[in-house]
XYZ file of C-alpha atoms in Angstrom:
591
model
C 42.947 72.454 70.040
C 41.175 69.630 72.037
C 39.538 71.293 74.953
C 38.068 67.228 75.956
C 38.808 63.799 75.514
C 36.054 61.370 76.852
C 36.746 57.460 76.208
C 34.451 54.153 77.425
C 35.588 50.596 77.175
C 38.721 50.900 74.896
C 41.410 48.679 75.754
C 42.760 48.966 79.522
C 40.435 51.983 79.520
C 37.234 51.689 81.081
C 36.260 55.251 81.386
C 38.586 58.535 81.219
C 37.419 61.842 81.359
C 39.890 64.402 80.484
C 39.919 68.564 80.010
C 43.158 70.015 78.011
C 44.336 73.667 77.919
C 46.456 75.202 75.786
C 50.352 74.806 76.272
C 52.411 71.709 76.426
C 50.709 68.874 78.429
C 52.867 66.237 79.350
C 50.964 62.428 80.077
C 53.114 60.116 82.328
C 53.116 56.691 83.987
C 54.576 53.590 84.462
C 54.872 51.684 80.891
C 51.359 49.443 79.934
C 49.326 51.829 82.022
C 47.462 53.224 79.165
C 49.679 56.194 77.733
C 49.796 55.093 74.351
C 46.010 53.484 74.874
C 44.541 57.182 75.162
C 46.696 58.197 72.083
C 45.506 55.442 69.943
C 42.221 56.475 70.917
C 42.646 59.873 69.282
C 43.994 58.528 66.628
C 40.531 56.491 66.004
C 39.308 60.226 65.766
C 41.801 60.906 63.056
C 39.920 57.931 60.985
C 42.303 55.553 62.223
C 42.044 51.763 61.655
C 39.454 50.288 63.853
C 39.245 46.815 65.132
C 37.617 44.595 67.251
C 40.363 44.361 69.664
C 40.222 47.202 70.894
C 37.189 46.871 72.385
C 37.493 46.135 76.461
C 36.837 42.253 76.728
C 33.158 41.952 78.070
C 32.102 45.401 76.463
C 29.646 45.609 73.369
C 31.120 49.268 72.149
C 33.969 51.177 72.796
C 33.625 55.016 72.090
C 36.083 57.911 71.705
C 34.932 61.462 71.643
C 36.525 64.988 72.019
C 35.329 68.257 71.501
C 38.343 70.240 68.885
C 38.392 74.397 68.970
C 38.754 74.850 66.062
C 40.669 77.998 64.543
C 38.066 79.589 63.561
C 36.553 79.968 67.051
C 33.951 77.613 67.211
C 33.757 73.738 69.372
C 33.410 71.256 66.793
C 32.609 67.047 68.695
C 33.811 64.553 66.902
C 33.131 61.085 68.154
C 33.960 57.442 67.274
C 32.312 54.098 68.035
C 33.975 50.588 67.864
C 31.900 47.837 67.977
C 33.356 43.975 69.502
C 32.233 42.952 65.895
C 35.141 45.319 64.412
C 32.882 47.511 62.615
C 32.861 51.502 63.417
C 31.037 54.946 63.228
C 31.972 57.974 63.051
C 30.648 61.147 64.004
C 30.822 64.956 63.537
C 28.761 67.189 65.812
C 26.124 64.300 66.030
C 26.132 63.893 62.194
C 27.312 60.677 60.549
C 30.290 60.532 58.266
C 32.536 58.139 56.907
C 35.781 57.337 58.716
C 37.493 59.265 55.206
C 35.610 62.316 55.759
C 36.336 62.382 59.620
C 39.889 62.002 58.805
C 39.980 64.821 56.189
C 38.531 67.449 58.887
C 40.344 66.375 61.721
C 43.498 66.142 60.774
C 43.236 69.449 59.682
C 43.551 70.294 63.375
C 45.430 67.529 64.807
C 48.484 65.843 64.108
C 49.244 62.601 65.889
C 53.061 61.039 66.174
C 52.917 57.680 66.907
C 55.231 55.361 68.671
C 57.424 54.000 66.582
C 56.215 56.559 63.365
C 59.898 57.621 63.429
C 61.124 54.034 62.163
C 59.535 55.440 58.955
C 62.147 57.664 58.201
C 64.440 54.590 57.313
C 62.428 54.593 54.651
C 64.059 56.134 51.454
C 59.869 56.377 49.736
C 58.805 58.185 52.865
C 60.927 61.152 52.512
C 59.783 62.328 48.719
C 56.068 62.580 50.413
C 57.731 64.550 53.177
C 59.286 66.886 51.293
C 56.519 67.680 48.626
C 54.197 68.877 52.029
C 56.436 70.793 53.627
C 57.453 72.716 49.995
C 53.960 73.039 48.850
C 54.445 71.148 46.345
C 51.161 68.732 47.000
C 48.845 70.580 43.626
C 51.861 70.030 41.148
C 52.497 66.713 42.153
C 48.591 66.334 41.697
C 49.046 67.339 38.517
C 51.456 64.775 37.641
C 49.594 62.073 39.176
C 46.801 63.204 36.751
C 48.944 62.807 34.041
C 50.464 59.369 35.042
C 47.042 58.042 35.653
C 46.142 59.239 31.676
C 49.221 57.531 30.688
C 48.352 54.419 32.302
C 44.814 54.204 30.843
C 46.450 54.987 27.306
C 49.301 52.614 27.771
C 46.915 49.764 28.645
C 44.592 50.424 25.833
C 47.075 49.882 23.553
C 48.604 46.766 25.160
C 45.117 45.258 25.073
C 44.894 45.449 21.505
C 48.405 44.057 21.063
C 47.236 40.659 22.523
C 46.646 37.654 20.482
C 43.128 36.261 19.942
C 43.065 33.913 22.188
C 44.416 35.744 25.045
C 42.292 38.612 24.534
C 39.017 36.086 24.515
C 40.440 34.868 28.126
C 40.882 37.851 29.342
C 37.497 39.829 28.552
C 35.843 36.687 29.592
C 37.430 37.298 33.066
C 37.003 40.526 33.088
C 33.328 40.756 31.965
C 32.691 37.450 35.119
C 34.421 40.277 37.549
C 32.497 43.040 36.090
C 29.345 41.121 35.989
C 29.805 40.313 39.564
C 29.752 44.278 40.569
C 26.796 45.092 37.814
C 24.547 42.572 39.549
C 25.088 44.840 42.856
C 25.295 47.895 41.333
C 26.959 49.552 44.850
C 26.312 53.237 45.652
C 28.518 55.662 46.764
C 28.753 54.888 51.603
C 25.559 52.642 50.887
C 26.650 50.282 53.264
C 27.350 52.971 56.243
C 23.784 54.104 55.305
C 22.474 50.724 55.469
C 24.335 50.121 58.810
C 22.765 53.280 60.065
C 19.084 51.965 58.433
C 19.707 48.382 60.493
C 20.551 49.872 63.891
C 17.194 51.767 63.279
C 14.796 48.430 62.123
C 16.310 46.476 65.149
C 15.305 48.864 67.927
C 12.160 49.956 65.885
C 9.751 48.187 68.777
C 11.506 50.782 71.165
C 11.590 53.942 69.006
C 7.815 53.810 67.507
C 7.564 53.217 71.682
C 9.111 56.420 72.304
C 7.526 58.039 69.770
C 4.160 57.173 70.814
C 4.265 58.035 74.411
C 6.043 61.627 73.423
C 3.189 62.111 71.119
C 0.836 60.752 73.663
C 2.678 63.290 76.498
C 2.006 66.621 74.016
C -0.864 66.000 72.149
C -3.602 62.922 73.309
C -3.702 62.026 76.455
C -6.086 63.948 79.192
C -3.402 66.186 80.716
C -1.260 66.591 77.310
C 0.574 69.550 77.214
C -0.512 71.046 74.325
C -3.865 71.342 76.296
C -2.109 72.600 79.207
C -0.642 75.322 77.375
C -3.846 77.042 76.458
C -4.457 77.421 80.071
C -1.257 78.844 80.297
C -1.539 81.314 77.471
C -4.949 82.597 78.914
C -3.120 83.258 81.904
C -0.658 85.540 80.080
C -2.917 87.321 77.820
C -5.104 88.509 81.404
C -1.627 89.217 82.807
C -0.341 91.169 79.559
C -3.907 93.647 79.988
C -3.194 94.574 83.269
C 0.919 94.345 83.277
C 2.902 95.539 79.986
C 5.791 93.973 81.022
C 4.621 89.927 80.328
C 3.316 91.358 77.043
C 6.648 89.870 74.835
C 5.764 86.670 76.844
C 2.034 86.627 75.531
C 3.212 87.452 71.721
C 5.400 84.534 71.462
C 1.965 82.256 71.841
C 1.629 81.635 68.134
C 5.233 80.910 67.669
C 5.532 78.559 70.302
C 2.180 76.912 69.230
C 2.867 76.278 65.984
C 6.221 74.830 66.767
C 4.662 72.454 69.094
C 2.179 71.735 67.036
C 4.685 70.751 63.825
C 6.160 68.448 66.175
C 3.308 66.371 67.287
C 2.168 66.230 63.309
C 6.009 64.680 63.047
C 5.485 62.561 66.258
C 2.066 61.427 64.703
C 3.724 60.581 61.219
C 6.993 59.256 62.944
C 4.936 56.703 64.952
C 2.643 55.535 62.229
C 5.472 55.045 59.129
C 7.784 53.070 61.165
C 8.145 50.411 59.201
C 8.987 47.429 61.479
C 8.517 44.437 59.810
C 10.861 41.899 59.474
C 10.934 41.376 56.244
C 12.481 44.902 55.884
C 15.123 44.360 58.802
C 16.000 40.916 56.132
C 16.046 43.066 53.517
C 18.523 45.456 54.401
C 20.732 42.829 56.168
C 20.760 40.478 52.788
C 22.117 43.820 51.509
C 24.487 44.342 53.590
C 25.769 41.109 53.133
C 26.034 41.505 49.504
C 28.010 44.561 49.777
C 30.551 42.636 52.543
C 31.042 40.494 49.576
C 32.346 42.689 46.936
C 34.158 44.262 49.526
C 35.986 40.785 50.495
C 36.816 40.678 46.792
C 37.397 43.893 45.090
C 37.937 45.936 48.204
C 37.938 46.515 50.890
C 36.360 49.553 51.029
C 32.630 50.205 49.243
C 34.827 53.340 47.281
C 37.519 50.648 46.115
C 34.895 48.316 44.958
C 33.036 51.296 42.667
C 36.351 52.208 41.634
C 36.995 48.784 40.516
C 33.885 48.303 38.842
C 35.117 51.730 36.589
C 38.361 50.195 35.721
C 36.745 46.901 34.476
C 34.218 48.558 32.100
C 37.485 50.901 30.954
C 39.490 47.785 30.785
C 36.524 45.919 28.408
C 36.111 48.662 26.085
C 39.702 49.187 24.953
C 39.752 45.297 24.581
C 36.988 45.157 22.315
C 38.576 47.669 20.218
C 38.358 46.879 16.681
C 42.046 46.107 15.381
C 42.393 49.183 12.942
C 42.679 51.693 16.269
C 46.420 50.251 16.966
C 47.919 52.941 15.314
C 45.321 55.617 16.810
C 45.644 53.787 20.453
C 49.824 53.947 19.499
C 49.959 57.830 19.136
C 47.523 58.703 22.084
C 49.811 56.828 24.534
C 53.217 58.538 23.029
C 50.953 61.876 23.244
C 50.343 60.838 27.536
C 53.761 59.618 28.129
C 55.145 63.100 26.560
C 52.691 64.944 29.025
C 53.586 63.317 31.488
C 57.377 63.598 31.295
C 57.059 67.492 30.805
C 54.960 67.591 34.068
C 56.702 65.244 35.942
C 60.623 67.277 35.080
C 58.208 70.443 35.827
C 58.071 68.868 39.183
C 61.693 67.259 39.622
C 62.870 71.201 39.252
C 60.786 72.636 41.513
C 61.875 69.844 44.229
C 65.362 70.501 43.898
C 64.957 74.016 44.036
C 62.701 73.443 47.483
C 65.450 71.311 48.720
C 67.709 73.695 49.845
C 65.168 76.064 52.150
C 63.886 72.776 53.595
C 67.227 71.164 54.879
C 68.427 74.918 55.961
C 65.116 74.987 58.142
C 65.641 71.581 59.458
C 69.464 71.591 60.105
C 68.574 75.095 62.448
C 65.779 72.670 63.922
C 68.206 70.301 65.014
C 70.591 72.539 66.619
C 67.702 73.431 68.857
C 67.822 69.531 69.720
C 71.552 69.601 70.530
C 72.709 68.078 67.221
C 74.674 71.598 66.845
C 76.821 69.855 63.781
C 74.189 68.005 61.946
C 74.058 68.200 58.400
C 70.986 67.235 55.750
C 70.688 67.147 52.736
C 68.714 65.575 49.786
C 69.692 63.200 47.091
C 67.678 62.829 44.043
C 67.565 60.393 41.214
C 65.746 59.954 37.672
C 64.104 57.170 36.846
C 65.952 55.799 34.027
C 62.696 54.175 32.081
C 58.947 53.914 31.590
C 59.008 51.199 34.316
C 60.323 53.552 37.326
C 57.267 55.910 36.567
C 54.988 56.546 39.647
C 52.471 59.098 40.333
C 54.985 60.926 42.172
C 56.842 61.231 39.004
C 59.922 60.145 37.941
C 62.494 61.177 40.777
C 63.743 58.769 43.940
C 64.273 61.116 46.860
C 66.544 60.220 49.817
C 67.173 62.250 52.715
C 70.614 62.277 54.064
C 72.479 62.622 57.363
C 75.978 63.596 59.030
C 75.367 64.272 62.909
C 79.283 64.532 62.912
C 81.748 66.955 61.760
C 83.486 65.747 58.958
C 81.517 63.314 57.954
C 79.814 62.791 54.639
C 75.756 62.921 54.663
C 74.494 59.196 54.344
C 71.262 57.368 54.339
C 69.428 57.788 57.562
C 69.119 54.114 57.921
C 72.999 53.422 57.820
C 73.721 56.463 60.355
C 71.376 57.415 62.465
C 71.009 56.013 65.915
C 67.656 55.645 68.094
C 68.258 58.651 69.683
C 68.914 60.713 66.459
C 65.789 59.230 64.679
C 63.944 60.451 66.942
C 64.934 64.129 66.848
C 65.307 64.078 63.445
C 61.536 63.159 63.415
C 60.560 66.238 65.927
C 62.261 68.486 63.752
C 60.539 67.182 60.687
C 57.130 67.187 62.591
C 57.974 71.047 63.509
C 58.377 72.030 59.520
C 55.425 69.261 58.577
C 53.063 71.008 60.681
C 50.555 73.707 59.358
C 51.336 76.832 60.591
C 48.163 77.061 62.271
C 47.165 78.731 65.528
C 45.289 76.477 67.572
C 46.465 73.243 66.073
C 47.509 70.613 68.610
C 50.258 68.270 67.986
C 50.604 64.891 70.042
C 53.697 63.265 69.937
C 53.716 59.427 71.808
C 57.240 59.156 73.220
C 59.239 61.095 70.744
C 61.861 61.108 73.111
C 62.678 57.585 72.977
C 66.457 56.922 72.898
C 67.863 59.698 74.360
C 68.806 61.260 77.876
C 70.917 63.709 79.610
C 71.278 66.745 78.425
C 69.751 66.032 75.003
C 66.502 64.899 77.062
C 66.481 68.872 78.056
C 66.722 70.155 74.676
C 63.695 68.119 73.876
C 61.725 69.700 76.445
C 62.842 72.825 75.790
C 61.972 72.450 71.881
C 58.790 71.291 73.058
C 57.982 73.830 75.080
C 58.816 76.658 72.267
C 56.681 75.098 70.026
C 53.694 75.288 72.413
C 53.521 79.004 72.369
C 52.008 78.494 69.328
C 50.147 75.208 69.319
C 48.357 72.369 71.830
C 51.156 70.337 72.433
C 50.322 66.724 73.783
C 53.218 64.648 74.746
C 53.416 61.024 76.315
C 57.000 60.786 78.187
C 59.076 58.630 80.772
C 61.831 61.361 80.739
C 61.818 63.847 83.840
C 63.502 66.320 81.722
C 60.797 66.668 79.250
C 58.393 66.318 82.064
C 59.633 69.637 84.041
C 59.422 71.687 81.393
C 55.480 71.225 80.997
C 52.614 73.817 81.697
C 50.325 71.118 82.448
C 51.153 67.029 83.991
C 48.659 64.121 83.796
C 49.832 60.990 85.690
C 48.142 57.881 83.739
C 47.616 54.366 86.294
C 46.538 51.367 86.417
C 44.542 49.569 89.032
C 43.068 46.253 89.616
C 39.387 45.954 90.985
C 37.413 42.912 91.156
C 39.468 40.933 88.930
C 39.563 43.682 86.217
C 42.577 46.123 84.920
C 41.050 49.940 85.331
C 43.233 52.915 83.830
C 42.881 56.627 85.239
C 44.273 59.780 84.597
C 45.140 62.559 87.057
C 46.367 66.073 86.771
C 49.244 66.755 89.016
C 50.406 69.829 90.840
C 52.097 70.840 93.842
C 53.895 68.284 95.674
C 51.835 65.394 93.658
C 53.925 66.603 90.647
C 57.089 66.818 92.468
C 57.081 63.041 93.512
C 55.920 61.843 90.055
C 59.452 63.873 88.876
C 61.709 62.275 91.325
C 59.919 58.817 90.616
C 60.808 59.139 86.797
C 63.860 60.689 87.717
C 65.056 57.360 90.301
C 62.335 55.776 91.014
C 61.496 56.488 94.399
C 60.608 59.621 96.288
C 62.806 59.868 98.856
C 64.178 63.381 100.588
C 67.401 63.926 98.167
C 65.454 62.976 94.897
C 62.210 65.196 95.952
C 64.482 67.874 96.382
C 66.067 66.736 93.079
C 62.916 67.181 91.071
C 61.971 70.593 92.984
C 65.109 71.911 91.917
C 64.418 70.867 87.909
C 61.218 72.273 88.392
C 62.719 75.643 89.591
C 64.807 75.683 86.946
C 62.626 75.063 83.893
C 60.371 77.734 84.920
C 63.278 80.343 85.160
C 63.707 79.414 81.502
C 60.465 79.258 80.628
C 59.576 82.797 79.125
C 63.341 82.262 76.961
C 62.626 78.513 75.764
C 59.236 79.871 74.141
C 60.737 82.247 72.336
C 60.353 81.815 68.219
C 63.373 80.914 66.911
C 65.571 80.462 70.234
C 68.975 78.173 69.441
C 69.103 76.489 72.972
C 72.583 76.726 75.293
C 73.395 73.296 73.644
C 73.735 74.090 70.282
C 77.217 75.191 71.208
C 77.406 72.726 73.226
C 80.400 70.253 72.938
C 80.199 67.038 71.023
C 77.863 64.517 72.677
C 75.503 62.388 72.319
C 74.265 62.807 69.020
C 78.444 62.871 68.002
C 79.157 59.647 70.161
C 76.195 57.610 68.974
C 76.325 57.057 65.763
C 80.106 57.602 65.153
C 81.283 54.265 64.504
C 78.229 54.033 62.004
C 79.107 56.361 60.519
C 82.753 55.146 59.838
C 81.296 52.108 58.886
C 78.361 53.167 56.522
C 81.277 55.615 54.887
C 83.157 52.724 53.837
C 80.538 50.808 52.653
C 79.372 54.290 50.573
C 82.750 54.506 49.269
C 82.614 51.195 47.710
C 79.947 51.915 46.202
C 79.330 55.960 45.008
C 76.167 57.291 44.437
C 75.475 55.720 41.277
C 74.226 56.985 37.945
C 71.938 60.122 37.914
C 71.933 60.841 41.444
C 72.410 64.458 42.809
C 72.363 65.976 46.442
C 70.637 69.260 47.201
C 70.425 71.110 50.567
């Protein structure tokens, strides 16, 4: 869980300072006050994009840092810098790392939900990656993608030795320009993080051989060093030790301490004296840097991309050069990788459509919880009918369908859904999608958007359950959701001097009970303070039953509403258009 967030000169954001506990934290505020600001600055911690703009206009650097708990017991601080040039560094516990390899360990305890991330459920080649996580699928489909990847490599050696002389000559004449390009470079594997990291050192090298000289100066050389000191200091002790036993351990820890002190003026010494500061070496590393920028521009854009690249050329070469007798060799291999590939890729298809079923069961009980007490899921798969529908996924098109009504036929979430649907049909896919992880915090940036009333509470109330087990961070304009929250920030905005300054405030008491009745009507007068007091009072009576694992809330049995109303005439109308035109070919529905 994140125990602190600390950001400088991001965005509105000029410095926030914020300690989390465990529970469900709600963060409030009147819209473009910085809300979704701070979450996009933990997202930057999840190895998210980085650009220049998000830098505060007039600042040099805008940094992001938190310290995680991570399951294991132990504080882990992870920290990100943005520079106004656009370029970034990342940082775990003080150690450099790529933005990759911070996203890889973070994420591992964190799971962000952006904005408007639930718009991606209207897409159909979203929901195949969603439901290989949440079935543990994720090794097999590896697998495949192994095998598709062999496939491809055979499938283009033989095609290059099908072409005709003169468009094989073109092409390994481009090809060997590109690869000659990379060659020349010869990139290694983060060089140009490294490099970055080299730079920032040559261009403040005046200052650090400064420092290092006047630290060596302070222990070892100059006529009160402490080093010299010290001996004073341990004569005292050992004449102390004869006559008292007790500052004995204190006088035996003399050599210890010595030598340690004495192995870091011999690496203050050597520090000092190989600085090299020259110029020439600051050029040096800059021309390099610049080279590397380039191949990025063009084969990127990431160093890893451009390596990659330079792999597939040299592959690409070599089966072009292939002397014409290897057709038939080059023929069988790629029949032998298609055939693997098909037998892991239906090895896969069956083992999705059997892990339909127990996923759309556990998400259709999830959405009762969110007062859609009717709504029914289901998958609908379909083969790819040829070599050119292959992916690394494999060969099946995945497509999650919906019926929030009774009596109506599942259809694509797209057609049917409304706002206010999408949205808890993402929470409840979020729920499943999470690691079952104690500890973990989840952050969710208005995933209540589109819906009120009495759905609104069921939110909150799903919220709330799922914070008996993790962090839950949740940005909200809904008083509902609010109410039901162990902890409530209140995010503003100010102007000083000129300048926009965003601050964040925890609220209790009577603070909290006006921010309620302001979300709630947007004033804080008598009736709607006494308004908010009472949904405060009555969220905490419920609070001990909405955590409860497993609770169905009250409006699961609810009668038809919202989620009903919505989407009805869509769902008339999609149904229509469905008719007309059936499923198609090859197409089954599981769940």
């Amino acid at each position: 869980m994140i125990r602190f967030i600390s950001i400088r000169q991001l965005a509105v954001i000029e410095t926030l300072d914020l300690s989390l506990e465990s529970g469900l934290t709600v963060l409030t505020g009147e819209t473009g006050a910085g809300k979704s600001v701070l979450v996009e600055g933990i997202g930057l911690l999840l190895g998210g994009r980085a650009s220049a703009d998000m830098v505060r206009t007039g600042a040099t650097t805008a940094i992001v840092q938190a310290i995680i708990a991570t399951p294991e017991g132990t504080d882990v601080i992870v920290r990100r810098e943005v520079s106004s040039e656009g370029r970034s560094r990342a940082f775990i516990d003080d150690v450099l790392v790529t933005a990759a390899t911070m996203r890889e360990r973070v994420s591992g305890w964190v799971d962000l939900h952006g904005q408007h991330e639930h718009q991606t459920l209207q897409l159909p080649e979203t929901h195949l990656d969603l439901l290989d996580r949440v079935a543990g699928l994720t090794t097999t489909r590896a697998t495949v993608g192994r095998a598709y990847a062999a496939w491809v490599a055979a499938r283009d050696a033989l095609a290059a030795t099908q072409m005709d002389a003169r468009e094989r000559a073109a092409r390994i004449e481009l090809l060997s320009f590109q690869a000659s390009e990379i060659d020349k470079v010869q990139p290694l594997e983060d060089e140009d993080e490294q490099l970055a990291a080299v730079r920032q050192v040559l261009a403040n090298a005046d200052r650090l051989q400064r420092l290092g000289q006047e630290a060596y100066d302070a222990l070892y050389e100059n006529e009160h060093a402490a080093l010299q000191s010290l001996a004073l200091v341990w004569k005292r002790l050992d004449d102390l030790a004869q006559v008292d036993a007790s500052v004995q351990p204190y006088a035996a820890i003399r050599d210890g301490v010595k030598a340690q002190l004495d192995d870091l003026a011999f690496f203050l010494r050597q520090y000092v004296t190989s600085r090299d500061a020259s110029p020439e070496r600051l050029q040096e590393v800059e021309d390099r840097l610049a080279q590397l920028e380039r191949l990025k521009r063009k084969y990127g854009p990431s160093l890893s991309e451009v390596r990659a690249r330079q792999q597939t050329l040299a592959d690409q070469l070599a089966a072009l050069q292939q002397p014409e007798g290897q057709l038939s060799a080059l023929q069988a291999a790629a029949e032998e990788a298609a055939a693997a590939f098909r037998t892991q890729a239906r090895r896969l298809s069956l083992e999705r459509q059997h892990a339909a079923s127990p996923f759309t069961a556990r998400l259709r009980a999830e959405l009762a919880d969110l007062s859609m007490p009717h709504a029914d899921v289901s998958f609908r798969f379909q083969e790819a009918t040829g070599e050119g529908e292959w992916t690394a996924a494999g060969i099946d098109r995945v497509e999650l369908l919906l019926s929030a009504n009774p009596g109506e036929t599942p259809r694509p979430l797209a057609r049917v859904a409304s706002g206010g649907e999408l949205s808890r049909v993402m929470l409840a896919v979020k729920v499943l999608d999470a690691p079952d992880v104690a500890g973990r915090t989840l952050i969710f940036d208005e995933v209540d958007a589109g819906i009120g009333g009495r759905v609104a509470d069921s939110v909150g109330a799903r919220l709330r359950a799922l914070s008996a087990h993790a962090q839950v961070l949740c940005v909200t304009h809904l008083p509902q959701v609010a109410a039901y929250a162990d902890a409530h920030i209140h995010i503003s905005k100010r102007v000083a001097a000129g300048r926009t300054l965003t601050s964040a405030a925890p609220l209790q008491g009577d603070l909290r009970v006006e921010e309620l009745a302001r979300m709630m009507a947007g004033d804080t007068s008598a009736p709607m303070l006494d308004g908010a007091r009472a949904l405060l009072a009555a969220k905490a009576e419920g609070a001990a039953a909405s955590r409860s694992p497993g609770r169905r809330s009250d409006e699961s049995e609810s009668p038809r509403g919202e989620s009903e109303a919505t989407a009805k005439g869509e769902s008339e109308s999609a149904g229509r258009q469905d008719g007309r035109k059936g499923r198609g070919r090859g197409s089954k529905v599981s769940g």
